Amino acid sequence: MKRTLIILAAALSLFATSCNKWLDINKNPNYISEADMSLLLPSVQLRTAAKVGYDLSLYGTFWSQYVVQCNSTNQYYTIMTNDVTNSTFTSTWSYVYASIFPGIKEILEQCEAKQDVSNFQLEAKAMLAYNLYLMTSLYDKVAYTEGFLTESQTPHFDTGESIQATLISLLEEIRAMSATEVAADELLNPSSSSDMVFGGDTDAWFDFANTLYLKVLMRDFAANSGKIQSLLNEGNFLTEDAAFDNFEDKADKSNPFYESDRRQLNTTANIRACSDILAVLSEDDPRLEYFYDQNPGGVFAGAAYGQNGEANKTSRLALYPTEAVYFGTVDEALFLQAEAYARLNNADAAEIAYDAAVVAAFARVGVPAAAAALFLVDDYAFEAGTPEAMVEQIINQKWASNVHGMPWESWFDINRTGYPTRGKTITAFSGVLPAGQYPRRFIASKTSSDYNPNAPAPEEVNVKMWWQK
Amino acid sequence: MKKAKLLLSTLFVLLAVTLSAQNRVVSGTVIDQYGDPVPGAAVIVDGTRVGTATDLQGKYTLNVRGGDALRFSFFGMRDVLVTIGDKTVIDVTMEDDTIGLDEVVVTATGMTRQEKTLGYASTTVRSDEIVKGHAADALSGLSGKVAGVQISSAGATGTSQKVIVRGYSSFSNNAPLYVIDGVPMSNGTMGYQGLNNSIDFGNQASDINPEDIESITILKGASATALYGSRAGNGAIIITTKRGEQNEDIKVTYDGAFTVSSVLRIPNIQNKFGQGWFYSYDGDNVFENYSMTENGSWGNLLDGRKVEWRPGASWYAGADPSYTTFDYKANSLKNFYETGFEANNTVTVQGGSKSTGFVVSYGNIYSNGILPGNNDYYKRHNFSFRGNTRIKDGLAWLNYSINYVRKDVRNAMTGQGGSGSTIYQDILQYPVNVDYAELKDWHSIYNNADNFYTPYAQNPWWILDNNYSTYTDDRVYGSAEFGLQLCKGLQFIARGGMDVTNYIEKDFNNLWTFNPGSYAENEGASAENGTFQQYAVRSSQLDGNAFLNADYRIGTDWSIHGVAGVNINQRSSSSLSGSLDGLAVSGWASFLNTSGATPTAASSTSMRRLFGAYAQADFGWKDAIYLTLSARNDWSSTLPINANSFFYWGANASVILTDLFPALKGNVLSFLKIRGGYGKTGNDAPTYYTSTYYSLASGGFSFGSLTFPLNSFVGLAKSTRIPSTDLKPEISTEAEIGIDARFFDNRINIDVALYNKTTENQIVSATLAPESGYSSAVRNVGLIRNKGIELTLGLVPVRTRDFEWNITYTFSKNVNIVEKLWDDVTEYAIYGLSSGPQLKSIVGQSIGTWVDYKISTVEDKTSPYYGYTIVNATTGLPTYDNTTYETLGKADADFMMGLNNTLRYKNWSLGFSFDWRQGGLMYSATKGIVLFNGNAEETMYNLRDPWVWPHSVYSAGGTYVENNIPVTGYYNVNGAYYPNYNYVQYRTELLDKTYIKLRELNLSYRFPTKWFDNVSWLSTIELGIVGRNLLMWTPKQGLIDPDMTNYGNDLGSQYGEYYSAPSTRNIGANIKIVF
């Protein structure tokens, strides 16, 4: 009896084992279960480029008042009229949090466990700092302490001011890295086929970090003037554009703004030129031809901001399928230096930086330095003055250079410096907001208020952030 | 089934009849209402024990002495009493006893049971009822006929069919399990159901030819389906096919139907205002709002004047100007559709030799839908062979079947156009003064891509001919069963089944380009680069069952029936697909036709396995009390490997009070049964929910995306879903009680069921706030309760020899409550667009509850403006609170009713059925678009003169000021109806789903059999006319059929429609000939 039981039990367990083996087939055969940092970095950069190149470009282009909505279509009318809600900005938020940050985090974790990959660490940290900078610039309060550093499903948010401190220490960590060690690691474990921005040029990444550091410090100039001064003295800023320049003129492969508005949308007429640009740029500025398509009459023509541009009377914003998406530009780095020198009341240094910035801005859109030089002795000539007057001039010119480039930075600048001044330099138009109120931020995402009880109550679009004027 | 009873009845007759010397001979033939002979019917001189039984041809001869009448009776049919008088020939037609007591139903093991013994609610529908409507599928004819079961169809022939038993209980899977002759049938939903370019190629359960079906039994409760374990959590549809009998003469039946179809509902639209967009009221007759480019009706009042339109051809291409009258073109939309038709033929050959019975059938359907031309068709061929062989006089037997189904379908995509315009989106976007008939010739210089009147849309006639999806499949399914009589009362049965489908789907959106300098280009029209996708998919299901079946009677009082067995099941699929964005040559659907882009390829495979062991025991006492106990354990591959075992069980009992206490039985009460059951069933997990993975990364934005490989870089990204390592199956626990009472010799028949079902451990991909680093997490959540009542009332107000009227009324009401989600979470999103109403599951409310942001009102009770809407001080339009949701209603119906009538007069039969569904809300993009483009009737409000939002205030300096800003003060009048500008309009796009439909109307005539007495090769001809969906009454809206959806046939379809295909009205004629 006992023996029978044993045999029975053995047979049963054998059966159970083979049965479990037969059932053990639940690994997804269609995908791969591990990914190396060298395959994660391109994803982080591509997704950042998709968000920056579309969401930020679109809102930046409108809210910097470079363009208006066309009268015969209405795709972006609510953007121009500031008629936005908390569901308007969900995509940016979820891409950065659910796709970009986790990728960065995984690269950094892999770096911790591996030797000789400080180059990847540098690149990932720089992408982290850049995305965090964008997020706090857009949404103010963001979840970092709990949202990035720990695995909470309902993280509390950090204030904009504390993220500022986080950014500063993050960038200082990067600056503290040994450039020689990073360069050596780049030889051992090259990131050249992973880095879609600088192709593994680690020095350029340090320059990118320094430029971003300067930009972050300028948010609170008074508090950081010492750091700014020494950073200016170091002078290691971008000398080549931090450009995501990988596009092809093919569906799903082209510049995101172009892809969505020109290739995929059912009309290409939406975005018309705003005449405000002529408040700063000369009508003869050759860059206008690059910035805007000609109107049917063959000249640049725009509508005042808030007006619907007539399809057959106004120029359309030019978009190019292979135009790069910029995370940083040489002209921006120079304009930042010019502004910093102006605030330090060093008019000479400001002027040198300003002139170089304008030349770089011309160069970036394919106009030779000689053409820029003509304007620098004429319409765009730098005028020394009070620091504030110099800043206004610098920011106005920076604004005008950014129609193609980093239009969202122009919107940040308007909010930070007040330039170009609405009602004075450019049109004052509040849309659905109370008179004199303008968009200051992205409204916190609906997906946060719906699913995270610890998310703060969303602020309206016209509520100022701590660094804004 | 009927013939299966032959043996039983014959035995009964032989026992009952004593032969004695008789002095007169009466003979005749007994046929059923379809003209088939009824073999084995008892023919007895009423009040005596004198009788005989009919032979295989239904003929009898009886020596009669004494007695006044002959009683004809047969199992499952109503007795017929005929006065003998001096007749020598008595031919009789017997009718199925549709509400008979001895109804035989098929249970979970595939065994048959008398319905009266069951402790749970089940409904069996027989072949005549199934094929009455002559629809291409078996279940649509049951709409409104089965209490507790919601059956609706997304649209035309071949689109998916929603069958929901006792309410929604799962977030992921609410479809019942389909079983054919004891073997599960695959029920994949084909095509793509969703927002963009969706295409519905139906669900596979609709593939079976209705003419092949003998009966369908719907098992509703958990105690009935527990034996199916983790696959029958949502009820089971048990299909039994027609069967050939041994020694049966060969019989050939032809069924044919020809049906024409037309669009059931054209949206009601306004007829006052014409083409234009920026209507500004100026109080006089200035004609300045007319715009020739707009595809909406925000222009001037229609006044019948002559206007130029379609100007492109004359402005840019030298053609003569084109003129039209500026008036309402009443039939414009209607003119777009045409009359569709459907031809449906089946030939069935049935017969048997001494040991083998067989049925061979071939059916085909050719359906050409209501879209113009040959752009929407559905072709299906069904071959079926089924047989059974008795070995050694029934000591062993074989049942076997093999079926082949071939479908060729082409249809237009629905939903929102993504990679190419969709037809239903574009045809609604037109000014009411435009007549579609005039745009039909899309080659014409006035209507081609260069000169189409509006740059914002494509010519719908062109879309129809150029953008399409096709679907072709080959499906083989069948089963083989071997049975062995081990000893008296004990059988061993092994049954295997397979179901394999190979299909190819192609989606094509043609190039839409225009010449430089053309009207279209100058007006900013957007070219389409053309896309092509192709999917080749193979899916299969293998199923094996081996069980012992015991049937014993102990003494005279006890009966025991037991089943114990094991089941294995494997389902797998693999697909290979390609996608090309950017075509070189118009009209060429091939990956070779690239303008430069490299086609992208994708492949995918999945496999799941299940092992189950089960047992069931039925006990009967005195044929009056029955108890059934069942248990099953499943091991599933989709659950974590170390916790993949799950146990289900069920118990039910019934007491036939009229048999237990015969005194109860009388002239009034003929039958009374009470029943009760309790059981558990489940739903196991989808595949690959237990581990994480990496895939090629891409970045998305409003329109289009950015994908790898890019500039020779490639990148991977981790899935944003957190897998679950402790996943459990969904478990439903259900208690039900019921009562079955019949009165006045079955003239009145009432069946009531009450059930209470709780479903827990729902498997969901729970949405997470993105700052968690993920978009969702797989987990078991929730507790959902469905409780309800099902009532079936049968009435036979008239029953005479020649005339009979049967009424069946069904009523069902289901209340659905989400009792718990997870942690502190009180909401789970089912579906919603980024703005507007969201379909959510909310604790304390229904699984499909509509919510939207709260519209801001004055909440201070002391304010004179208490309750007023707070508007934006600039626009004068209502504001809302984007942190607070308010409930707008639920998607589920309040109740459903069906009313079915069958009237028979001699050889005539008339049937009609109504289906009433009350309440429930759905989203309608059709409503959204007609509001947006000024075609909605609502937009005629105040004849578009400026008006101030009623009962509203705005906030100024901390106090409320009565609103005096006209809605046109900031936005044009259209802004008040456009939800992007006026958020409150989103909720007006929710429509009340209430409808009453005349689902089916049929009239048939059977030629008297005596006409064919001398024609040996012909026995029956039956003619009929039939109408389906003839009338629809929707009291709350005049835009759509509330059954329309492009979101498939599960919970997501409760969202509603996003430019879905309209449903159709069908009228046809049919013929049945038996040779």
mmCIF file of N, CA and C in Angstrom, chain B residues 197 336 371-372 375 410-414 417 420-429 436 439-440 442 447 452 456-469 508-512 528:
data_model
loop_
_atom_site.group_PDB
_atom_site.id
_atom_site.type_symbol
_atom_site.label_atom_id
_atom_site.label_comp_id
_atom_site.label_asym_id
_atom_site.label_seq_id
_atom_site.Cartn_x
_atom_site.Cartn_y
_atom_site.Cartn_z
ATOM 1 N N ASN B 197 -8.778 55.208 -38.344
ATOM 2 C CA ASN B 197 -8.832 54.247 -39.449
ATOM 3 C C ASN B 197 -9.195 52.847 -38.973
ATOM 4 N N PHE B 336 -26.028 59.607 -51.304
ATOM 5 C CA PHE B 336 -24.690 59.043 -51.286
ATOM 6 C C PHE B 336 -24.736 57.519 -51.174
ATOM 7 N N LEU B 371 -22.769 51.132 -49.400
ATOM 8 C CA LEU B 371 -21.892 52.138 -49.992
ATOM 9 C C LEU B 371 -21.940 51.960 -51.505
ATOM 10 N N PRO B 372 -21.826 53.038 -52.227
ATOM 11 C CA PRO B 372 -21.952 52.946 -53.679
ATOM 12 C C PRO B 372 -20.900 52.032 -54.285
ATOM 13 N N ASN B 375 -17.646 48.654 -53.345
ATOM 14 C CA ASN B 375 -16.618 49.011 -52.376
ATOM 15 C C ASN B 375 -16.829 48.398 -51.006
ATOM 16 N N ARG B 410 -14.466 43.325 -48.276
ATOM 17 C CA ARG B 410 -13.866 44.637 -48.472
ATOM 18 C C ARG B 410 -14.793 45.652 -47.826
ATOM 19 N N ASN B 411 -14.179 46.606 -47.147
ATOM 20 C CA ASN B 411 -15.009 47.631 -46.546
ATOM 21 C C ASN B 411 -14.247 48.932 -46.425
ATOM 22 N N ALA B 412 -14.994 49.976 -46.132
ATOM 23 C CA ALA B 412 -14.381 51.288 -45.938
ATOM 24 C C ALA B 412 -14.009 51.426 -44.470
ATOM 25 N N MET B 413 -12.917 52.104 -44.227
ATOM 26 C CA MET B 413 -12.492 52.300 -42.848
ATOM 27 C C MET B 413 -13.422 53.280 -42.139
ATOM 28 N N THR B 414 -13.553 53.088 -40.846
ATOM 29 C CA THR B 414 -14.360 54.005 -40.044
ATOM 30 C C THR B 414 -13.433 54.731 -39.088
ATOM 31 N N GLY B 417 -9.943 59.700 -39.609
ATOM 32 C CA GLY B 417 -8.887 59.467 -40.581
ATOM 33 C C GLY B 417 -7.543 59.778 -39.960
ATOM 34 N N GLY B 420 -5.064 58.659 -43.836
ATOM 35 C CA GLY B 420 -5.926 58.710 -45.013
ATOM 36 C C GLY B 420 -7.334 58.962 -44.526
ATOM 37 N N SER B 421 -8.107 59.696 -45.308
ATOM 38 C CA SER B 421 -9.445 60.064 -44.835
ATOM 39 C C SER B 421 -10.355 58.856 -44.762
ATOM 40 N N THR B 422 -11.278 58.902 -43.815
ATOM 41 C CA THR B 422 -12.288 57.861 -43.703
ATOM 42 C C THR B 422 -13.610 58.430 -44.187
ATOM 43 N N ILE B 423 -14.408 57.546 -44.731
ATOM 44 C CA ILE B 423 -15.583 57.990 -45.459
ATOM 45 C C ILE B 423 -16.624 58.642 -44.558
ATOM 46 N N TYR B 424 -16.909 57.992 -43.416
ATOM 47 C CA TYR B 424 -18.021 58.500 -42.610
ATOM 48 C C TYR B 424 -17.674 59.804 -41.923
ATOM 49 N N GLN B 425 -16.404 60.047 -41.736
ATOM 50 C CA GLN B 425 -15.995 61.335 -41.194
ATOM 51 C C GLN B 425 -16.200 62.413 -42.245
ATOM 52 N N ASP B 426 -15.798 62.117 -43.481
ATOM 53 C CA ASP B 426 -15.833 63.165 -44.488
ATOM 54 C C ASP B 426 -17.220 63.441 -45.059
ATOM 55 N N ILE B 427 -18.082 62.420 -45.121
ATOM 56 C CA ILE B 427 -19.384 62.737 -45.735
ATOM 57 C C ILE B 427 -20.254 63.593 -44.834
ATOM 58 N N LEU B 428 -19.950 63.611 -43.532
ATOM 59 C CA LEU B 428 -20.759 64.449 -42.651
ATOM 60 C C LEU B 428 -20.304 65.901 -42.691
ATOM 61 N N GLN B 429 -19.102 66.114 -43.228
ATOM 62 C CA GLN B 429 -18.564 67.464 -43.258
ATOM 63 C C GLN B 429 -18.838 68.079 -44.614
ATOM 64 N N TYR B 436 -24.409 65.765 -52.916
ATOM 65 C CA TYR B 436 -23.348 64.785 -53.155
ATOM 66 C C TYR B 436 -23.424 64.165 -54.549
ATOM 67 N N LEU B 439 -21.086 65.569 -56.937
ATOM 68 C CA LEU B 439 -19.648 65.400 -56.728
ATOM 69 C C LEU B 439 -19.184 64.002 -57.116
ATOM 70 N N LYS B 440 -20.150 63.204 -57.555
ATOM 71 C CA LYS B 440 -19.896 61.787 -57.720
ATOM 72 C C LYS B 440 -18.766 61.491 -58.713
ATOM 73 N N TRP B 442 -15.645 61.839 -59.594
ATOM 74 C CA TRP B 442 -14.449 62.451 -59.006
ATOM 75 C C TRP B 442 -13.316 62.626 -60.001
ATOM 76 N N ASN B 447 -14.441 68.211 -59.671
ATOM 77 C CA ASN B 447 -14.460 67.419 -58.428
ATOM 78 C C ASN B 447 -13.160 66.710 -58.125
ATOM 79 N N PHE B 452 -11.320 70.047 -55.961
ATOM 80 C CA PHE B 452 -12.411 69.696 -55.049
ATOM 81 C C PHE B 452 -12.768 70.938 -54.232
ATOM 82 N N TYR B 456 -10.276 71.246 -47.202
ATOM 83 C CA TYR B 456 -10.163 70.622 -45.877
ATOM 84 C C TYR B 456 -10.611 69.176 -45.866
ATOM 85 N N ALA B 457 -10.993 68.672 -46.987
ATOM 86 C CA ALA B 457 -11.453 67.281 -47.028
ATOM 87 C C ALA B 457 -11.188 66.731 -48.416
ATOM 88 N N GLN B 458 -11.319 65.431 -48.498
ATOM 89 C CA GLN B 458 -11.204 64.790 -49.797
ATOM 90 C C GLN B 458 -12.610 64.467 -50.293
ATOM 91 N N ASN B 459 -12.733 64.328 -51.581
ATOM 92 C CA ASN B 459 -14.026 63.986 -52.150
ATOM 93 C C ASN B 459 -14.440 62.587 -51.661
ATOM 94 N N PRO B 460 -15.562 62.503 -50.936
ATOM 95 C CA PRO B 460 -15.942 61.194 -50.377
ATOM 96 C C PRO B 460 -16.094 60.102 -51.435
ATOM 97 N N TRP B 461 -16.519 60.487 -52.607
ATOM 98 C CA TRP B 461 -16.654 59.489 -53.679
ATOM 99 C C TRP B 461 -15.290 58.944 -54.056
ATOM 100 N N TRP B 462 -14.322 59.815 -54.006
ATOM 101 C CA TRP B 462 -12.948 59.378 -54.293
ATOM 102 C C TRP B 462 -12.454 58.470 -53.169
ATOM 103 N N ILE B 463 -12.716 58.880 -51.934
ATOM 104 C CA ILE B 463 -12.277 58.088 -50.772
ATOM 105 C C ILE B 463 -12.784 56.658 -50.891
ATOM 106 N N LEU B 464 -14.062 56.589 -51.266
ATOM 107 C CA LEU B 464 -14.712 55.296 -51.351
ATOM 108 C C LEU B 464 -14.014 54.367 -52.340
ATOM 109 N N ASP B 465 -13.633 54.921 -53.467
ATOM 110 C CA ASP B 465 -12.997 54.101 -54.491
ATOM 111 C C ASP B 465 -11.521 53.853 -54.207
ATOM 112 N N ASN B 466 -10.937 54.666 -53.338
ATOM 113 C CA ASN B 466 -9.483 54.623 -53.209
ATOM 114 C C ASN B 466 -8.931 54.200 -51.855
ATOM 115 N N ASN B 467 -9.700 54.422 -50.815
ATOM 116 C CA ASN B 467 -9.220 54.039 -49.480
ATOM 117 C C ASN B 467 -10.064 52.875 -48.988
ATOM 118 N N TYR B 468 -9.455 51.770 -48.679
ATOM 119 C CA TYR B 468 -10.251 50.601 -48.320
ATOM 120 C C TYR B 468 -9.427 49.603 -47.530
ATOM 121 N N SER B 469 -10.127 48.670 -46.966
ATOM 122 C CA SER B 469 -9.493 47.517 -46.328
ATOM 123 C C SER B 469 -10.082 46.256 -46.928
ATOM 124 N N PHE B 508 -5.455 50.075 -47.417
ATOM 125 C CA PHE B 508 -4.862 50.924 -48.449
ATOM 126 C C PHE B 508 -5.471 52.315 -48.420
ATOM 127 N N ASN B 509 -4.611 53.308 -48.401
ATOM 128 C CA ASN B 509 -5.053 54.688 -48.548
ATOM 129 C C ASN B 509 -4.289 55.273 -49.721
ATOM 130 N N ASN B 510 -4.995 55.628 -50.727
ATOM 131 C CA ASN B 510 -4.332 56.054 -51.959
ATOM 132 C C ASN B 510 -3.735 57.454 -51.850
ATOM 133 N N LEU B 511 -2.875 57.747 -52.811
ATOM 134 C CA LEU B 511 -2.307 59.079 -52.951
ATOM 135 C C LEU B 511 -3.399 60.085 -53.267
ATOM 136 N N TRP B 512 -3.331 61.223 -52.629
ATOM 137 C CA TRP B 512 -4.236 62.328 -52.969
ATOM 138 C C TRP B 512 -3.328 63.531 -53.181
ATOM 139 N N GLU B 528 -2.060 63.721 -49.477
ATOM 140 C CA GLU B 528 -1.851 62.458 -48.768
ATOM 141 C C GLU B 528 -0.821 61.658 -49.541
#
